[in-house]
CSV table of N, CA and C in Angstrom, one decimal:
chain,number,residue,atom,x,y,z
A,3,MET,N,-11.3,25.5,-5.6
A,3,MET,CA,-10.4,23.9,-5.1
A,3,MET,C,-11.3,22.7,-5.4
A,4,PRO,N,-10.4,22.2,-7.1
A,4,PRO,CA,-10.4,20.8,-7.0
A,4,PRO,C,-10.2,20.2,-6.6
A,5,PRO,N,-10.9,18.7,-5.9
A,5,PRO,CA,-10.8,17.8,-4.6
A,5,PRO,C,-9.5,17.6,-4.7
A,6,ALA,N,-9.2,16.1,-3.7
A,6,ALA,CA,-7.5,16.1,-4.0
A,6,ALA,C,-7.5,14.7,-4.9
A,7,LYS,N,-6.3,14.2,-4.5
A,7,LYS,CA,-6.2,13.2,-5.9
A,7,LYS,C,-5.4,12.5,-4.7
A,8,THR,N,-6.0,10.5,-4.2
A,8,THR,CA,-5.5,9.6,-4.6
A,8,THR,C,-5.3,8.8,-4.5
A,9,SER,N,-4.3,7.9,-5.1
A,9,SER,CA,-4.8,7.4,-6.0
A,9,SER,C,-5.8,5.1,-5.2
A,10,TYR,N,-4.8,4.9,-5.9
A,10,TYR,CA,-6.1,3.5,-6.0
A,10,TYR,C,-4.4,2.5,-7.0
A,11,VAL,N,-5.5,1.5,-6.4
A,11,VAL,CA,-4.3,0.1,-6.5
A,11,VAL,C,-5.2,-1.2,-6.9
A,12,CYS,N,-4.0,-1.8,-8.7
A,12,CYS,CA,-5.0,-2.6,-8.7
A,12,CYS,C,-3.1,-3.8,-9.1
A,13,LEU,N,-3.7,-4.8,-8.3
A,13,LEU,CA,-3.3,-5.7,-6.9
A,13,LEU,C,-2.8,-7.2,-8.8
A,14,PRO,N,-3.5,-7.1,-9.1
A,14,PRO,CA,-3.5,-8.1,-10.4
A,14,PRO,C,-2.4,-7.5,-11.1
A,15,CYS,N,-3.3,-6.4,-12.3
A,15,CYS,CA,-2.0,-5.1,-13.2
A,15,CYS,C,-1.5,-5.0,-13.0
A,16,ARG,N,-1.1,-5.0,-11.0
A,16,ARG,CA,0.0,-4.0,-10.9
A,16,ARG,C,0.5,-2.1,-10.9
A,17,ALA,N,-0.9,-1.9,-11.6
A,17,ALA,CA,-1.3,-0.5,-12.0
A,17,ALA,C,-1.5,0.2,-10.2
A,18,SER,N,-1.1,1.1,-11.0
A,18,SER,CA,-1.9,3.0,-10.0
A,18,SER,C,-2.8,3.8,-10.9
A,19,TYR,N,-3.7,3.9,-10.1
A,19,TYR,CA,-4.1,5.1,-10.3
A,19,TYR,C,-4.0,6.3,-10.2
A,20,LYS,N,-3.8,8.1,-10.5
A,20,LYS,CA,-4.3,8.9,-9.1
A,20,LYS,C,-5.7,9.1,-9.8
A,21,GLN,N,-6.6,9.3,-8.6
A,21,GLN,CA,-7.9,9.3,-8.6
A,21,GLN,C,-8.4,11.0,-8.1
A,22,PRO,N,-9.2,11.5,-8.1
A,22,PRO,CA,-10.4,12.8,-7.3
A,22,PRO,C,-10.6,11.4,-6.1
A,23,TYR,N,-10.6,11.9,-5.3
A,23,TYR,CA,-11.2,11.2,-3.8
A,23,TYR,C,-12.8,11.4,-4.0
A,24,ASP,N,-13.7,11.0,-3.8
A,24,ASP,CA,-15.0,11.1,-3.4
A,24,ASP,C,-15.5,10.1,-2.2
A,25,ARG,N,-15.6,10.3,-1.5
A,25,ARG,CA,-17.1,10.3,-0.3
A,25,ARG,C,-18.1,9.0,-0.8
A,26,GLU,N,-18.5,9.9,-1.7
A,26,GLU,CA,-19.2,8.9,-2.0
A,26,GLU,C,-19.8,8.2,-3.3
A,27,ARG,N,-18.5,8.3,-4.3
A,27,ARG,CA,-18.8,7.0,-4.6
A,27,ARG,C,-16.5,6.3,-4.0
A,28,PRO,N,-17.0,5.7,-3.3
A,28,PRO,CA,-15.4,4.7,-2.5
A,28,PRO,C,-15.0,3.8,-3.4
A,29,ASP,N,-16.6,2.9,-4.0
A,29,ASP,CA,-15.9,1.5,-4.7
A,29,ASP,C,-15.2,2.5,-6.2
A,30,ARG,N,-13.9,1.8,-6.7
A,30,ARG,CA,-13.6,1.7,-8.2
A,30,ARG,C,-13.2,0.5,-8.9
A,31,VAL,N,-13.7,0.6,-9.9
A,31,VAL,CA,-12.8,0.0,-11.0
A,31,VAL,C,-11.4,-0.2,-11.8
A,32,CYS,N,-10.9,-1.3,-12.2
A,32,CYS,CA,-9.9,-1.6,-12.6
A,32,CYS,C,-10.0,-1.0,-14.4
A,33,PRO,N,-9.7,0.1,-15.0
A,33,PRO,CA,-9.9,-0.4,-15.8
A,33,PRO,C,-9.5,-1.3,-17.0
A,34,ARG,N,-9.0,-2.2,-16.8
A,34,ARG,CA,-7.3,-2.9,-17.2
A,34,ARG,C,-8.8,-3.8,-16.9
A,35,CYS,N,-8.8,-5.2,-16.3
A,35,CYS,CA,-9.8,-5.9,-15.4
A,35,CYS,C,-10.7,-5.9,-14.8
A,36,ALA,N,-11.6,-4.8,-14.7
A,36,ALA,CA,-13.0,-4.3,-13.9
A,36,ALA,C,-12.6,-5.4,-13.0
A,37,ARG,N,-11.1,-5.0,-11.6
A,37,ARG,CA,-11.7,-5.4,-10.4
A,37,ARG,C,-11.4,-4.5,-9.7
A,38,ALA,N,-12.0,-4.3,-8.6
A,38,ALA,CA,-11.9,-3.6,-7.8
A,38,ALA,C,-10.8,-2.9,-7.0
A,39,LEU,N,-10.6,-1.7,-6.9
A,39,LEU,CA,-9.5,-0.9,-6.9
A,39,LEU,C,-9.2,-0.7,-5.2
A,40,ILE,N,-8.2,-0.7,-5.4
A,40,ILE,CA,-7.6,-0.7,-3.2
A,40,ILE,C,-7.1,0.4,-3.6
A,41,HIS,N,-7.8,1.0,-2.4
A,41,HIS,CA,-7.4,3.2,-2.4
A,41,HIS,C,-6.3,2.2,-0.9
A,42,ALA,N,-5.8,3.6,-1.6
A,42,ALA,CA,-3.8,3.5,-1.1
A,42,ALA,C,-3.3,4.6,-0.2
A,43,GLY,N,-4.4,5.7,-0.8
A,43,GLY,CA,-3.8,6.9,0.2
A,43,GLY,C,-2.9,7.4,-0.9
A,44,SER,N,-2.8,9.3,0.0
A,44,SER,CA,-2.3,10.2,-1.6
A,44,SER,C,-1.1,10.2,-1.4
A,45,ALA,N,-0.5,9.8,-0.8
A,45,ALA,CA,1.0,9.3,-0.7
A,45,ALA,C,2.2,8.2,-1.2
A,46,PHE,N,0.6,7.8,-2.6
A,46,PHE,CA,1.5,5.7,-2.6
A,46,PHE,C,2.5,6.5,-4.1
A,47,ALA,N,3.7,5.7,-4.1
A,47,ALA,CA,4.3,5.6,-4.8
A,47,ALA,C,4.8,4.1,-5.3
A,48,PRO,N,3.8,4.0,-7.0
A,48,PRO,CA,4.1,2.4,-7.1
A,48,PRO,C,5.4,2.2,-7.3
A,49,PRO,N,5.5,1.0,-6.7
A,49,PRO,CA,7.2,-0.1,-6.9
A,49,PRO,C,6.3,0.1,-9.0
A,50,ARG,N,8.1,-0.5,-9.5
A,50,ARG,CA,7.8,-0.8,-11.2
A,50,ARG,C,6.8,-2.3,-11.2
A,51,ARG,N,6.1,-1.7,-12.4
A,51,ARG,CA,5.3,-3.2,-13.0
A,51,ARG,C,5.6,-4.6,-12.7
A,52,ARG,N,7.4,-4.4,-12.5
A,52,ARG,CA,8.1,-6.2,-13.8
A,52,ARG,C,9.4,-6.0,-12.1
A,53,ASP,N,8.7,-5.7,-10.8
A,53,ASP,CA,9.1,-6.2,-9.7
A,53,ASP,C,8.2,-6.6,-8.4
A,54,THR,N,8.7,-7.9,-8.7
A,54,THR,CA,7.0,-8.5,-8.5
A,54,THR,C,7.1,-8.2,-6.5
A,55,SER,N,7.9,-8.9,-6.0
A,55,SER,CA,9.2,-8.7,-4.4
A,55,SER,C,7.8,-7.1,-4.1
A,56,ALA,N,8.5,-5.9,-4.5
A,56,ALA,CA,7.7,-5.2,-4.4
A,56,ALA,C,6.1,-5.5,-4.4
A,57,TRP,N,6.3,-5.3,-5.2
A,57,TRP,CA,4.1,-6.0,-5.6
A,57,TRP,C,3.8,-7.3,-4.7
A,58,ARG,N,4.3,-8.3,-4.4
A,58,ARG,CA,4.4,-8.6,-3.3
A,58,ARG,C,4.3,-7.7,-1.9
A,59,ALA,N,5.2,-7.4,-1.4
A,59,ALA,CA,5.2,-6.8,-0.4
A,59,ALA,C,4.6,-5.8,-0.3
A,60,LEU,N,3.7,-5.3,-0.8
A,60,LEU,CA,2.8,-4.6,-1.4
A,60,LEU,C,1.4,-4.9,-0.9
A,61,SER,N,1.2,-6.2,-1.8
A,61,SER,CA,-0.4,-7.0,-1.5
A,61,SER,C,-0.6,-7.2,0.6
A,62,VAL,N,0.7,-7.3,0.3
A,62,VAL,CA,0.5,-8.1,2.0
A,62,VAL,C,0.4,-7.7,3.0
A,63,VAL,N,0.9,-5.7,2.6
A,63,VAL,CA,0.6,-3.7,3.6
A,63,VAL,C,-0.1,-4.0,3.1
A,64,LEU,N,-1.4,-3.7,2.3
A,64,LEU,CA,-2.4,-3.1,1.8
A,64,LEU,C,-3.6,-4.3,2.2
A,65,HIS,N,-3.5,-5.6,1.8
A,65,HIS,CA,-4.0,-6.1,2.8
A,65,HIS,C,-4.1,-6.9,4.1
A,66,ALA,N,-3.0,-5.9,5.6
A,66,ALA,CA,-3.5,-5.7,6.4
A,66,ALA,C,-3.6,-4.7,7.3
A,67,GLY,N,-4.2,-4.1,5.8
A,67,GLY,CA,-5.3,-1.7,6.3
A,67,GLY,C,-3.9,-1.2,6.6
A,68,VAL,N,-2.6,-0.9,6.0
A,68,VAL,CA,-2.0,-0.2,6.1
A,68,VAL,C,-2.7,0.5,5.0
A,69,ARG,N,-2.6,2.3,4.9
A,69,ARG,CA,-2.3,2.6,4.6
A,69,ARG,C,-1.2,3.6,3.6
A,70,PHE,N,-0.4,4.5,2.0
A,70,PHE,CA,-0.1,5.3,2.8
A,70,PHE,C,-1.1,6.5,2.8
A,71,HIS,N,-1.0,7.7,3.6
A,71,HIS,CA,-0.9,9.2,4.4
A,71,HIS,C,-0.4,9.7,4.2
A,72,LYS,N,-0.6,11.5,4.2
A,72,LYS,CA,0.9,12.2,4.3
A,72,LYS,C,0.7,12.4,5.9
A,73,SER,N,1.5,12.6,6.5
A,73,SER,CA,1.4,13.1,7.5
A,73,SER,C,2.0,14.9,7.8
A,74,CYS,N,1.8,14.8,9.2
A,74,CYS,CA,2.7,16.1,9.6
A,74,CYS,C,4.3,16.6,8.9
A,75,CYS,N,4.8,15.5,8.4
A,75,CYS,CA,6.5,15.7,8.2
A,75,CYS,C,5.9,15.3,6.8
A,76,GLY,N,4.9,15.1,5.9
A,76,GLY,CA,5.4,14.9,4.8
A,76,GLY,C,4.4,13.7,3.6
A,77,GLY,N,5.2,12.3,4.1
A,77,GLY,CA,5.4,11.0,3.7
A,77,GLY,C,4.4,9.9,4.4
A,78,PRO,N,4.3,9.1,4.1
A,78,PRO,CA,3.4,7.8,4.6
A,78,PRO,C,4.3,7.7,6.3
A,79,GLY,N,5.6,7.7,5.6
A,79,GLY,CA,6.8,6.7,6.5
A,79,GLY,C,6.4,5.6,6.2
A,80,TYR,N,7.0,5.1,7.0
A,80,TYR,CA,7.9,3.7,6.7
A,80,TYR,C,7.0,2.5,7.0
A,81,ARG,N,7.2,1.8,4.7
A,81,ARG,CA,6.3,1.1,4.0
A,81,ARG,C,7.6,0.1,3.9
A,82,PRO,N,7.1,-0.9,4.3
A,82,PRO,CA,8.7,-2.7,3.1
A,82,PRO,C,8.4,-2.3,1.6
A,83,ARG,N,9.4,-3.2,0.9
A,83,ARG,CA,9.6,-2.5,0.1
A,83,ARG,C,9.8,-3.8,-0.8
A,84,SER,N,10.6,-4.9,0.3
A,84,SER,CA,9.9,-6.7,-0.1
A,84,SER,C,9.6,-7.8,0.6
A,85,LEU,N,10.2,-9.0,-0.1
A,85,LEU,CA,9.0,-9.9,0.4
A,85,LEU,C,9.9,-9.9,2.2
A,86,ARG,N,12.1,-9.6,2.0
A,86,ARG,CA,12.5,-10.0,3.1
A,86,ARG,C,12.4,-9.0,4.5
A,87,GLU,N,11.6,-8.5,3.8
A,87,GLU,CA,11.5,-7.3,5.3
A,87,GLU,C,10.2,-7.0,5.4
A,88,VAL,N,9.1,-7.5,4.9
A,88,VAL,CA,8.1,-8.2,5.0
A,88,VAL,C,7.6,-8.9,6.2
A,89,LYS,N,8.7,-10.3,6.1
A,89,LYS,CA,9.4,-11.1,6.8
A,89,LYS,C,9.3,-10.9,7.6
A,90,GLU,N,10.8,-10.6,7.7
A,90,GLU,CA,10.8,-9.9,8.7
A,90,GLU,C,10.2,-9.1,10.1
A,91,ARG,N,8.9,-8.1,9.5
A,91,ARG,CA,8.4,-7.6,10.5
A,91,ARG,C,7.3,-8.5,11.2
A,92,MET,N,6.6,-9.8,9.7
A,92,MET,CA,6.5,-10.7,10.7
A,92,MET,C,6.8,-11.0,12.0
A,93,ALA,N,8.0,-12.1,11.7
A,93,ALA,CA,8.6,-12.9,13.1
A,93,ALA,C,7.8,-12.0,13.8
A,94,TYR,N,8.5,-11.1,13.7
A,94,TYR,CA,8.3,-9.9,15.1
A,94,TYR,C,7.6,-10.1,15.7
A,95,ALA,N,6.0,-9.5,14.8
A,95,ALA,CA,4.8,-10.2,15.4
A,95,ALA,C,4.6,-10.6,15.8
A,96,GLU,N,4.3,-11.7,15.2
A,96,GLU,CA,4.3,-12.9,16.3
A,96,GLU,C,5.7,-13.2,17.1
A,97,SER,N,6.5,-13.5,17.0
A,97,SER,CA,7.5,-13.6,19.2
A,97,SER,C,6.9,-12.5,19.7
A,98,SER,N,6.3,-10.8,19.0
A,98,SER,CA,5.8,-10.0,20.1
A,98,SER,C,5.5,-9.8,20.9
A,99,GLY,N,4.0,-10.2,19.7
A,99,GLY,CA,2.3,-10.5,20.4
A,99,GLY,C,2.4,-8.3,19.5
A,100,GLU,N,3.2,-8.1,18.8
A,100,GLU,CA,2.2,-6.5,18.2
A,100,GLU,C,2.3,-6.8,17.1
A,101,PRO,N,0.3,-6.2,17.2
A,101,PRO,CA,-0.2,-6.3,15.8
A,101,PRO,C,0.6,-6.5,14.4
A,102,PHE,N,0.3,-7.2,13.5
A,102,PHE,CA,0.2,-7.2,12.2
A,102,PHE,C,1.0,-5.9,11.1
A,103,ALA,N,-0.2,-4.6,11.6
A,103,ALA,CA,0.1,-3.6,10.8
A,103,ALA,C,0.7,-2.8,11.9
A,104,ARG,N,0.8,-2.4,12.8
A,104,ARG,CA,1.9,-1.5,13.4
A,104,ARG,C,3.2,-2.1,12.9
A,105,ALA,N,3.8,-3.9,13.1
A,105,ALA,CA,5.0,-3.6,12.8
A,105,ALA,C,5.5,-3.4,11.0
A,106,LEU,N,4.2,-4.6,10.4
A,106,LEU,CA,4.5,-3.5,9.3
A,106,LEU,C,4.9,-2.4,9.3
A,107,VAL,N,4.7,-1.6,9.4
A,107,VAL,CA,5.2,0.4,9.8
A,107,VAL,C,6.5,0.4,10.1
A,108,ARG,N,7.8,-0.4,11.5
A,108,ARG,CA,8.1,-0.2,12.2
A,108,ARG,C,10.0,0.2,11.2
A,109,SER,N,9.8,1.4,10.6
A,109,SER,CA,11.5,1.6,10.2
A,109,SER,C,12.4,0.8,10.8
A,110,GLU,N,12.3,0.1,11.4
A,110,GLU,CA,13.8,-0.3,12.6
A,110,GLU,C,12.8,-1.5,13.4
A,111,LEU,N,13.4,-2.0,13.5
A,111,LEU,CA,13.8,-3.2,14.0
A,111,LEU,C,14.6,-3.1,15.4
A,112,PRO,N,13.0,-3.8,17.5
A,112,PRO,CA,14.2,-3.3,17.9
A,112,PRO,C,15.9,-4.9,18.2
A,113,GLY,N,16.4,-4.5,18.6
A,113,GLY,CA,17.4,-6.7,18.5
A,113,GLY,C,16.9,-6.9,19.8
């Protein structure tokens, strides 16, 4: 059975690459710019390259340590797709004391 494929992302190039996951070789570089790729997970679906808001939101999500791995129900769960959604969750995390990474994956914020 071939190794499972997972997504690696280059934020400056706004590019995603599906590659076999290899624990022995976790570090990957972008074939376009030679910068380090970020492991995004096997359930990652990239936004369109021209959707700058979605790529900025993705940058915040990935830098917070949130990844896109399959859960028991088939997908990674909620992830913010716009800067507005990220800002709402940042404000909630700040006011509630909830860790930022946990607030980012909330599908709905408490009223």
